[in-house]
Amino acid sequence: MASIAAAKVAEVRETTRVERVGAHSHIRGLGLDDSLEPRVVSQGMVGQLTARRAAGVVLEMIKEGKIAGRAILLAGQPGTGKTAIAMGMAQALGADTPFTSMAGSEIYSLEMSKTEALTQAIRKSIGVRIKEETEIIEGEVVEVQVDRPATGVGTKVGKLTLKTTEMETIYDLGGKMIECIMKEKVQAGDVITIDKATGKISKLGRSFTRARDYDATGPQTRFVQCPEGELQKRKEVVHTVSLHEVDVINSRTHGFLALFSGDTGEIKSEVREQINAKVAEWREEGKAEIVPGVLFIDEVHMLDIECFSFLNRALENEMAPVVIMATNRGITRIRGTNYVSPHGIPIDLLDRMNIVATKPYEEKELKEILKIRCEEEDCEMAEDALTVLTRIAGETSLRYAIQLITTAGLVSRKRKSNEVQMEDIKRVYSLFLDENRSMQFLKEYQDEFMFNDMGDSNDAMEVTDG
């Protein structure tokens, strides 16, 4: 029975280790050096040197807060790394700068108006860095004494002796503090901080002077120096929240719990105006500063004329993030009108944008990307198989070739091999069609299908934008 339980625990532990491999999970940044020059292969990025250099310049301006309220358009053919560049920018910005990603079609499926959905996305992309000073007690624990009543009933009393390199003080403990100390398992030799306002205790680690006390300290034990100076200190604490989070907290009776309830619904403009006024007041007093982040809208041609008009106005607002858009459309109809325009975006909005073009990858770049994806998907591939896959990527598309990596890996494992060979690639290539072979199949058997709009004289399908 015990062995079955142990097996189940092991199985659960194995499951928690599984990581989902996404289409851009190999991207770690933009792959630029200190002078913003792009490396050929770095941080998962390959090629697109001009586009990455442009993205790096934009990134520096975002970090310095000089480019808020601007729009960047990443324009290029499908599979040229537009989303990868946006993901690289998100990774390079770090966790402190807000980054919101959405697809153009998302706004039509939400239970709120289109402009409200865009407003919420914009406000998610603007951070407020709030500074506050708190008084803390920081020192090394010399001794903890807790006196329990002999009867076992009644309040506990105790004493806590803390020291720094210069002084030592004994504090009397109440019931609440004793509970906190017991919960955190504070013992002599620990370096702790106590927030005077809330009574919260945080363990920073063990003192270096106690490093030799125990042979059984685990590798995760962190050793720190004994604090210097006074025991009581004033410390500046910085919190970064998005404007949308502040909106939600102030517009719901549940307060911050509303953040966990999923769909936040529409927020009244009066609430937002009051929050903007309060944030402006904090900025003047030096309590807070605005952190303009990034709103990334993929497939931006899916937005309609109303959304574009709203974005035009929203970009002029003093509290606006950097809006990065991506599209793979050429000259096409603006959704909601009968007018055609480059990329399906109105000319007056295009005028406000810095357009960054992405170009098709060369053969050696395709090979490098496929090699990175093989590593990411933990798939060993023979050199000749990689060459064949690179040729397939050049003749069909990079996305199709990437999808063949996992399937070829499964086929090779079926024949008890740890390395994908050329015959595995050929096998999956014959099993799964690319779009050109699929179209050829439709041409050959068009009369067999239920509906067919392709005329006899047409050599290619004419796709109209609905």
Short mmCIF file of C-alpha atoms in Angstrom, two decimals:
data_model
loop_
_atom_site.label_atom_id
_atom_site.label_comp_id
_atom_site.label_asym_id
_atom_site.label_seq_id
_atom_site.Cartn_x
_atom_site.Cartn_y
_atom_site.Cartn_z
CA MET A 1 0.00 0.00 0.00
CA ALA A 2 2.85 2.37 0.93
CA SER A 3 4.59 1.62 -2.38
CA ILE A 4 1.42 2.54 -4.35
CA ALA A 5 1.15 5.85 -2.44
CA ALA A 6 4.82 6.61 -3.11
CA ALA A 7 4.34 5.87 -6.82
CA LYS A 8 1.37 8.27 -6.93
CA VAL A 9 3.40 11.03 -5.24
CA ALA A 10 6.24 10.50 -7.72
CA GLU A 11 3.73 10.69 -10.58
CA VAL A 12 2.35 14.01 -9.27
CA ARG A 13 5.86 15.44 -8.94
CA GLU A 14 6.66 14.44 -12.52
CA THR A 15 3.50 16.14 -13.75
CA THR A 16 4.39 19.45 -12.09
CA ARG A 17 7.70 19.52 -13.97
CA VAL A 18 6.02 19.50 -17.40
CA GLU A 19 6.39 22.85 -19.17
CA ARG A 20 4.24 23.90 -22.10
CA VAL A 21 6.30 24.74 -25.18
CA GLY A 22 4.72 27.70 -26.96
CA ALA A 23 5.37 29.11 -30.42
CA HIS A 24 7.63 31.82 -28.94
CA SER A 25 8.79 30.20 -25.69
CA HIS A 26 12.39 30.24 -26.97
CA ILE A 27 12.47 34.06 -27.12
CA ARG A 28 14.50 35.54 -24.23
CA GLY A 29 14.97 39.11 -25.53
CA LEU A 30 15.85 41.10 -28.65
CA GLY A 31 19.44 39.80 -28.87
CA LEU A 32 21.13 43.23 -28.91
CA ASP A 33 24.52 44.22 -27.51
CA ASP A 34 25.17 47.29 -25.29
CA SER A 35 25.38 49.64 -28.32
CA LEU A 36 21.96 48.34 -29.57
CA GLU A 37 23.59 46.44 -32.43
CA PRO A 38 21.78 43.15 -33.14
CA ARG A 39 23.75 39.92 -32.85
CA VAL A 40 23.14 37.43 -35.69
CA VAL A 41 21.85 34.76 -33.28
CA SER A 42 21.12 35.69 -29.66
CA GLN A 43 18.41 35.19 -27.01
CA GLY A 44 16.39 33.04 -29.42
CA MET A 45 16.29 35.77 -32.11
CA VAL A 46 17.66 35.10 -35.59
CA GLY A 47 18.02 37.51 -38.53
CA GLN A 48 15.69 40.55 -38.99
CA LEU A 49 18.65 42.75 -38.03
CA THR A 50 17.14 46.07 -39.18
CA ALA A 51 13.79 45.42 -37.51
CA ARG A 52 15.49 44.34 -34.25
CA ARG A 53 17.73 47.42 -34.28
CA ALA A 54 14.64 49.63 -34.70
CA ALA A 55 12.87 47.74 -31.89
CA GLY A 56 15.95 48.24 -29.67
CA VAL A 57 15.85 52.03 -30.21
CA VAL A 58 12.13 52.05 -29.34
CA LEU A 59 12.90 49.93 -26.25
CA GLU A 60 15.49 52.42 -24.96
CA MET A 61 13.02 55.29 -25.41
CA ILE A 62 10.34 53.31 -23.53
CA LYS A 63 12.75 52.70 -20.64
CA GLU A 64 13.55 56.42 -20.48
CA GLY A 65 9.83 57.30 -20.68
CA LYS A 66 10.31 59.44 -23.81
CA ILE A 67 8.01 57.72 -26.26
CA ALA A 68 4.64 57.44 -24.49
CA GLY A 69 1.67 58.00 -26.77
CA ARG A 70 3.45 56.83 -29.93
CA ALA A 71 2.55 53.93 -32.19
CA ILE A 72 4.82 51.43 -33.90
CA LEU A 73 3.64 49.19 -36.75
CA LEU A 74 5.41 45.88 -37.45
CA ALA A 75 4.48 45.08 -41.05
CA GLY A 76 5.58 42.04 -43.04
CA GLN A 77 4.59 38.75 -44.60
CA PRO A 78 3.28 35.88 -42.46
CA GLY A 79 6.05 34.00 -40.66
CA THR A 80 8.64 36.81 -40.65
CA GLY A 81 8.88 37.14 -36.86
CA LYS A 82 6.62 40.12 -36.05
CA THR A 83 5.15 38.55 -32.89
CA ALA A 84 8.62 37.25 -31.97
CA ILE A 85 9.99 40.83 -32.00
CA ALA A 86 7.11 42.01 -29.79
CA MET A 87 7.74 39.08 -27.39
CA GLY A 88 11.46 39.93 -27.36
CA MET A 89 10.61 43.52 -26.42
CA ALA A 90 8.35 42.28 -23.60
CA GLN A 91 11.14 40.06 -22.24
CA ALA A 92 13.73 42.86 -22.50
CA LEU A 93 11.48 45.37 -20.68
CA GLY A 94 11.40 43.19 -17.55
CA ALA A 95 8.60 42.51 -15.08
CA ASP A 96 8.36 46.10 -13.78
CA THR A 97 7.19 47.62 -17.09
CA PRO A 98 3.57 46.71 -17.95
CA PHE A 99 3.12 44.74 -21.19
CA THR A 100 -0.36 43.85 -22.50
CA SER A 101 -0.84 41.60 -25.51
CA MET A 102 -4.11 41.20 -27.41
CA ALA A 103 -5.38 40.17 -30.85
CA GLY A 104 -7.45 42.56 -32.95
CA SER A 105 -10.38 40.13 -33.07
CA GLU A 106 -10.60 39.81 -29.25
CA ILE A 107 -12.63 42.98 -28.82
CA TYR A 108 -15.62 41.49 -30.70
CA SER A 109 -16.03 38.57 -28.28
CA LEU A 110 -16.07 40.52 -24.98
CA GLU A 111 -19.24 41.42 -23.09
CA MET A 112 -18.48 45.14 -23.29
CA SER A 113 -18.23 47.85 -25.92
CA LYS A 114 -15.24 47.92 -28.25
CA THR A 115 -13.98 51.26 -26.94
CA GLU A 116 -14.26 50.04 -23.32
CA ALA A 117 -12.21 46.93 -24.19
CA LEU A 118 -9.53 49.13 -25.79
CA THR A 119 -9.60 51.56 -22.84
CA GLN A 120 -9.04 48.68 -20.39
CA ALA A 121 -6.18 47.32 -22.54
CA ILE A 122 -4.57 50.79 -22.64
CA ARG A 123 -4.91 51.25 -18.86
CA LYS A 124 -3.47 47.76 -18.21
CA SER A 125 -0.39 49.00 -20.10
CA ILE A 126 0.23 52.04 -17.87
CA GLY A 127 1.91 51.43 -14.51
CA VAL A 128 1.86 53.62 -11.41
CA ARG A 129 4.99 53.27 -9.27
CA ILE A 130 3.92 54.22 -5.73
CA LYS A 131 6.60 55.02 -3.15
CA GLU A 132 5.97 54.90 0.56
CA GLU A 133 8.21 55.01 3.62
CA THR A 134 7.73 52.49 6.41
CA GLU A 135 9.44 52.08 9.76
CA ILE A 136 11.05 48.67 10.26
CA ILE A 137 13.08 46.92 12.94
CA GLU A 138 15.93 44.89 11.43
CA GLY A 139 18.39 42.77 13.36
CA GLU A 140 19.82 39.37 14.26
CA VAL A 141 17.83 37.30 16.77
CA VAL A 142 19.92 36.63 19.88
CA GLU A 143 17.21 34.91 21.92
CA VAL A 144 13.47 34.18 21.80
CA GLN A 145 11.68 33.48 25.09
CA VAL A 146 8.01 32.52 25.19
CA ASP A 147 6.37 31.94 28.60
CA ARG A 148 3.24 29.81 28.48
CA PRO A 149 0.79 29.82 31.46
CA ALA A 150 1.12 26.73 33.66
CA THR A 151 -2.58 25.94 33.22
CA GLY A 152 -2.25 26.12 29.40
CA VAL A 153 -5.03 28.75 29.28
CA GLY A 154 -4.44 32.48 29.02
CA THR A 155 -2.26 34.89 27.07
CA LYS A 156 1.31 34.01 26.23
CA VAL A 157 4.03 36.50 27.01
CA GLY A 158 7.54 36.59 25.66
CA LYS A 159 10.73 38.51 25.00
CA LEU A 160 12.72 38.93 21.79
CA THR A 161 16.37 40.00 21.91
CA LEU A 162 17.64 41.59 18.67
CA LYS A 163 21.09 42.98 17.90
CA THR A 164 22.98 44.79 15.17
CA THR A 165 26.75 45.26 14.95
CA GLU A 166 26.40 48.35 17.18
CA MET A 167 23.54 47.71 19.62
CA GLU A 168 21.31 45.10 21.31
CA THR A 169 17.71 45.56 22.56
CA ILE A 170 15.10 43.41 24.31
CA TYR A 171 11.48 43.73 23.09
CA ASP A 172 8.37 42.55 24.97
CA LEU A 173 6.10 40.46 22.76
CA GLY A 174 2.29 40.37 22.70
CA GLY A 175 0.12 37.41 21.68
CA LYS A 176 -0.10 38.41 18.01
CA MET A 177 3.67 38.83 17.65
CA ILE A 178 4.30 35.48 19.39
CA GLU A 179 1.99 33.78 16.85
CA CYS A 180 3.86 35.42 13.96
CA ILE A 181 7.23 34.33 15.37
CA MET A 182 6.05 30.74 15.86
CA LYS A 183 4.50 30.67 12.38
CA GLU A 184 7.74 31.89 10.76
CA LYS A 185 9.76 29.46 12.97
CA VAL A 186 12.08 32.28 14.08
CA GLN A 187 15.03 31.07 16.16
CA ALA A 188 18.33 32.41 17.47
CA GLY A 189 20.73 33.25 14.64
CA ASP A 190 18.02 34.34 12.15
CA VAL A 191 18.20 37.84 10.65
CA ILE A 192 14.65 39.25 10.56
CA THR A 193 12.75 42.45 9.72
CA ILE A 194 9.57 43.55 11.53
CA ASP A 195 7.24 46.07 9.87
CA LYS A 196 6.15 48.38 12.70
CA ALA A 197 2.89 49.37 10.99
CA THR A 198 1.58 45.84 10.33
CA GLY A 199 3.70 43.66 12.63
CA LYS A 200 4.66 41.45 9.68
CA ILE A 201 7.85 39.44 10.24
CA SER A 202 10.14 38.52 7.31
CA LYS A 203 13.15 36.21 7.56
CA LEU A 204 16.09 37.47 5.51
CA GLY A 205 18.26 34.42 6.27
CA ARG A 206 20.70 33.13 8.90
CA SER A 207 23.62 35.12 10.23
CA PHE A 208 27.12 34.23 8.96
CA THR A 209 28.24 33.95 12.59
CA ARG A 210 25.99 30.86 12.90
CA ALA A 211 27.19 29.25 9.67
CA ARG A 212 29.15 26.53 11.56
CA ASP A 213 26.51 25.86 14.22
CA TYR A 214 24.70 23.10 12.37
CA ASP A 215 25.96 20.39 10.08
CA ALA A 216 22.43 19.71 8.85
CA THR A 217 21.66 23.08 7.22
CA GLY A 218 20.30 22.44 3.74
CA PRO A 219 21.72 23.89 0.52
CA GLN A 220 18.73 26.28 0.32
CA THR A 221 19.73 28.02 3.59
CA ARG A 222 20.66 31.64 2.88
CA PHE A 223 23.36 33.27 4.98
CA VAL A 224 23.43 37.07 5.43
CA GLN A 225 25.55 39.59 7.31
CA CYS A 226 24.43 40.93 10.69
CA PRO A 227 22.75 44.35 10.05
CA GLU A 228 24.70 47.52 10.84
CA GLY A 229 23.67 50.74 12.62
CA GLU A 230 20.39 51.31 14.45
CA LEU A 231 17.78 48.59 14.96
CA GLN A 232 14.94 50.94 13.88
CA LYS A 233 15.19 52.18 10.30
CA ARG A 234 13.06 53.98 7.74
CA LYS A 235 12.79 52.04 4.49
CA GLU A 236 11.30 53.13 1.15
CA VAL A 237 8.96 50.52 -0.33
CA VAL A 238 7.99 50.72 -4.02
CA HIS A 239 4.83 49.08 -5.42
CA THR A 240 4.00 49.03 -9.14
CA VAL A 241 0.36 48.56 -10.12
CA SER A 242 -1.42 49.18 -13.41
CA LEU A 243 -4.05 51.91 -13.77
CA HIS A 244 -6.60 49.22 -14.70
CA GLU A 245 -6.02 47.45 -11.37
CA VAL A 246 -6.62 50.73 -9.54
CA ASP A 247 -9.80 51.24 -11.63
CA VAL A 248 -11.13 47.77 -10.73
CA ILE A 249 -10.38 48.13 -7.01
CA ASN A 250 -12.18 51.48 -6.85
CA SER A 251 -15.18 50.53 -8.98
CA ARG A 252 -16.24 47.37 -7.11
CA THR A 253 -17.69 46.84 -3.64
CA HIS A 254 -15.44 43.76 -3.27
CA GLY A 255 -12.32 45.94 -3.53
CA PHE A 256 -9.17 44.12 -4.65
CA LEU A 257 -11.00 40.75 -4.68
CA ALA A 258 -12.66 41.94 -7.91
CA LEU A 259 -9.30 41.38 -9.63
CA PHE A 260 -9.74 37.63 -9.12
CA SER A 261 -13.33 37.45 -10.37
CA GLY A 262 -12.39 37.39 -14.07
CA ASP A 263 -14.44 39.68 -16.31
CA THR A 264 -14.43 43.12 -14.69
CA GLY A 265 -17.23 44.57 -16.84
CA GLU A 266 -17.47 48.22 -17.87
CA ILE A 267 -15.99 50.86 -15.57
CA LYS A 268 -17.61 54.31 -15.30
CA SER A 269 -15.70 57.24 -16.75
CA GLU A 270 -16.26 59.22 -13.50
CA VAL A 271 -14.22 56.61 -11.58
CA ARG A 272 -11.37 56.90 -14.08
CA GLU A 273 -11.41 60.71 -13.94
CA GLN A 274 -11.17 60.66 -10.13
CA ILE A 275 -8.28 58.15 -10.29
CA ASN A 276 -6.45 60.26 -12.92
CA ALA A 277 -6.83 63.33 -10.69
CA LYS A 278 -5.53 61.44 -7.63
CA VAL A 279 -2.55 60.01 -9.54
CA ALA A 280 -1.73 63.50 -10.85
CA GLU A 281 -1.84 64.78 -7.25
CA TRP A 282 0.51 61.98 -6.11
CA ARG A 283 2.90 62.80 -8.96
CA GLU A 284 3.09 66.46 -7.86
CA GLU A 285 3.75 65.40 -4.26
CA GLY A 286 6.46 62.96 -5.39
CA LYS A 287 4.59 59.93 -4.00
CA ALA A 288 4.12 58.24 -7.39
CA GLU A 289 5.40 58.22 -10.93
CA ILE A 290 3.84 56.99 -14.18
CA VAL A 291 5.49 54.03 -15.96
CA PRO A 292 4.32 54.01 -19.60
CA GLY A 293 4.26 50.40 -20.76
CA VAL A 294 3.48 48.64 -24.03
CA LEU A 295 0.17 47.58 -25.60
CA PHE A 296 0.76 45.02 -28.37
CA ILE A 297 -2.14 44.51 -30.81
CA ASP A 298 -1.58 41.55 -33.15
CA GLU A 299 -3.60 41.24 -36.39
CA VAL A 300 -4.47 44.94 -36.12
CA HIS A 301 -6.28 44.90 -39.51
CA MET A 302 -9.12 43.07 -37.69
CA LEU A 303 -10.03 46.33 -35.89
CA ASP A 304 -12.76 48.42 -37.53
CA ILE A 305 -13.01 52.14 -38.33
CA GLU A 306 -14.56 52.93 -34.91
CA CYS A 307 -11.61 51.33 -33.07
CA PHE A 308 -9.08 53.15 -35.26
CA SER A 309 -10.83 56.50 -34.59
CA PHE A 310 -10.73 55.77 -30.84
CA LEU A 311 -7.01 54.84 -30.94
CA ASN A 312 -6.29 58.04 -32.87
CA ARG A 313 -7.74 60.07 -30.02
CA ALA A 314 -6.37 57.84 -27.23
CA LEU A 315 -2.77 58.25 -28.47
CA GLU A 316 -3.03 62.02 -27.88
CA ASN A 317 -3.87 61.54 -24.20
CA GLU A 318 -1.09 62.47 -21.75
CA MET A 319 -1.45 59.06 -20.09
CA ALA A 320 -0.99 56.74 -23.08
CA PRO A 321 1.28 53.71 -23.46
CA VAL A 322 3.42 52.81 -26.46
CA VAL A 323 1.12 50.99 -28.87
CA ILE A 324 2.85 48.35 -31.01
CA MET A 325 0.74 46.85 -33.79
CA ALA A 326 1.45 43.97 -36.14
CA THR A 327 -0.17 43.12 -39.48
CA ASN A 328 0.51 40.82 -42.44
CA ARG A 329 -1.99 42.49 -44.82
CA GLY A 330 -1.05 44.53 -47.89
CA ILE A 331 -3.38 47.10 -49.46
CA THR A 332 -6.79 45.98 -48.26
CA ARG A 333 -10.21 47.23 -47.19
CA ILE A 334 -10.55 49.07 -43.86
CA ARG A 335 -13.02 47.02 -41.84
CA GLY A 336 -16.37 48.79 -41.53
CA THR A 337 -15.86 50.91 -44.70
CA ASN A 338 -15.57 50.49 -48.47
CA TYR A 339 -12.21 52.28 -48.59
CA VAL A 340 -8.93 50.49 -49.19
CA SER A 341 -5.72 51.50 -47.44
CA PRO A 342 -2.18 50.15 -46.83
CA HIS A 343 -2.35 47.36 -44.20
CA GLY A 344 -6.11 48.01 -43.75
CA ILE A 345 -5.31 50.97 -41.44
CA PRO A 346 -6.68 54.51 -42.07
CA ILE A 347 -4.15 56.96 -43.51
CA ASP A 348 -4.51 59.45 -40.61
CA LEU A 349 -3.49 56.73 -38.11
CA LEU A 350 -0.67 55.45 -40.37
CA ASP A 351 0.76 59.00 -40.31
CA ARG A 352 1.22 58.75 -36.54
CA MET A 353 3.12 55.46 -36.76
CA ASN A 354 6.76 54.52 -37.12
CA ILE A 355 6.60 51.55 -39.50
CA VAL A 356 9.13 48.72 -39.03
CA ALA A 357 9.25 46.25 -41.92
CA THR A 358 10.14 42.57 -41.50
CA LYS A 359 11.60 40.65 -44.45
CA PRO A 360 11.53 36.92 -45.39
CA TYR A 361 14.27 34.81 -43.78
CA GLU A 362 17.25 33.54 -45.77
CA GLU A 363 18.06 29.81 -45.88
CA LYS A 364 20.83 29.92 -43.23
CA GLU A 365 18.50 31.90 -40.91
CA LEU A 366 15.73 29.34 -41.41
CA LYS A 367 18.18 26.58 -40.48
CA GLU A 368 19.23 28.41 -37.31
CA ILE A 369 15.61 29.00 -36.24
CA LEU A 370 14.76 25.31 -36.80
CA LYS A 371 17.84 24.31 -34.77
CA ILE A 372 16.69 26.55 -31.87
CA ARG A 373 13.17 25.08 -32.05
CA CYS A 374 14.61 21.54 -31.98
CA GLU A 375 16.44 22.41 -28.74
CA GLU A 376 13.31 24.02 -27.28
CA GLU A 377 11.19 20.95 -28.08
CA ASP A 378 13.95 18.59 -26.86
CA CYS A 379 14.25 16.88 -30.24
CA GLU A 380 17.59 15.48 -31.48
CA MET A 381 17.83 15.89 -35.26
CA ALA A 382 20.45 14.55 -37.69
CA GLU A 383 22.24 17.12 -39.87
CA ASP A 384 20.83 15.79 -43.17
CA ALA A 385 17.29 15.76 -41.67
CA LEU A 386 17.75 19.41 -40.62
CA THR A 387 18.92 20.30 -44.14
CA VAL A 388 15.80 18.67 -45.66
CA LEU A 389 13.57 20.44 -43.13
CA THR A 390 15.24 23.78 -43.99
CA ARG A 391 14.53 23.17 -47.70
CA ILE A 392 10.89 22.40 -46.83
CA ALA A 393 10.69 25.67 -44.84
CA GLY A 394 12.02 27.60 -47.84
CA GLU A 395 9.61 25.99 -50.31
CA THR A 396 6.50 26.06 -48.06
CA SER A 397 6.58 28.13 -44.86
CA LEU A 398 8.60 28.30 -41.64
CA ARG A 399 5.52 27.59 -39.52
CA TYR A 400 4.79 24.38 -41.43
CA ALA A 401 8.40 23.21 -41.00
CA ILE A 402 8.34 23.97 -37.24
CA GLN A 403 5.16 21.90 -36.86
CA LEU A 404 6.93 18.94 -38.49
CA ILE A 405 9.60 18.89 -35.73
CA THR A 406 7.33 17.46 -33.01
CA THR A 407 5.59 14.99 -35.34
CA ALA A 408 8.94 13.78 -36.73
CA GLY A 409 10.20 13.36 -33.15
CA LEU A 410 7.19 11.13 -32.34
CA VAL A 411 7.74 9.05 -35.48
CA SER A 412 11.43 8.53 -34.62
CA ARG A 413 10.52 7.44 -31.07
CA LYS A 414 8.05 4.92 -32.48
CA ARG A 415 10.93 3.18 -34.24
CA LYS A 416 12.99 3.29 -31.00
CA SER A 417 15.40 5.99 -32.17
CA ASN A 418 16.46 9.06 -30.16
CA GLU A 419 17.48 11.01 -33.27
CA VAL A 420 15.22 12.22 -36.09
CA GLN A 421 16.50 10.93 -39.45
CA MET A 422 15.72 12.02 -43.00
CA GLU A 423 13.15 9.21 -43.49
CA ASP A 424 11.20 10.53 -40.45
CA ILE A 425 10.94 13.97 -42.08
CA LYS A 426 9.84 12.38 -45.37
CA ARG A 427 7.27 10.28 -43.53
CA VAL A 428 5.59 13.25 -41.77
CA TYR A 429 5.89 15.38 -44.95
CA SER A 430 3.79 12.77 -46.77
CA LEU A 431 1.28 12.54 -43.89
CA PHE A 432 0.67 16.29 -43.39
CA LEU A 433 0.03 18.59 -46.35
CA ASP A 434 1.22 22.17 -46.61
CA GLU A 435 -1.09 24.81 -48.08
CA ASN A 436 0.25 24.54 -51.67
CA ARG A 437 -0.22 20.75 -51.83
CA SER A 438 -3.61 21.12 -50.17
CA MET A 439 -4.65 23.62 -52.86
CA GLN A 440 -3.35 21.28 -55.58
CA PHE A 441 -5.43 18.49 -54.05
CA LEU A 442 -8.52 20.73 -54.16
CA LYS A 443 -7.90 21.59 -57.81
CA GLU A 444 -7.65 17.91 -58.75
CA TYR A 445 -10.77 16.84 -56.84
CA GLN A 446 -12.82 20.06 -56.88
CA ASP A 447 -15.86 18.41 -58.42
CA GLU A 448 -16.03 15.83 -55.62
CA PHE A 449 -16.57 18.43 -52.87
CA MET A 450 -20.02 19.67 -51.83
CA PHE A 451 -19.34 23.35 -52.60
CA ASN A 452 -16.73 24.82 -54.90
CA ASP A 453 -16.43 28.49 -55.91
CA MET A 454 -13.25 28.08 -57.98
CA GLY A 455 -13.81 28.60 -61.70
CA ASP A 456 -12.20 26.34 -64.28
CA SER A 457 -10.00 29.11 -65.68
CA ASN A 458 -8.63 30.27 -62.31
CA ASP A 459 -5.09 29.12 -61.56
CA ALA A 460 -5.24 30.21 -57.93
CA MET A 461 -7.88 30.85 -55.32
CA GLU A 462 -8.96 34.45 -54.97
CA VAL A 463 -9.33 35.22 -51.29
CA THR A 464 -11.53 38.23 -50.55
CA ASP A 465 -11.44 40.07 -47.26
CA GLY A 466 -14.90 39.93 -45.71
#
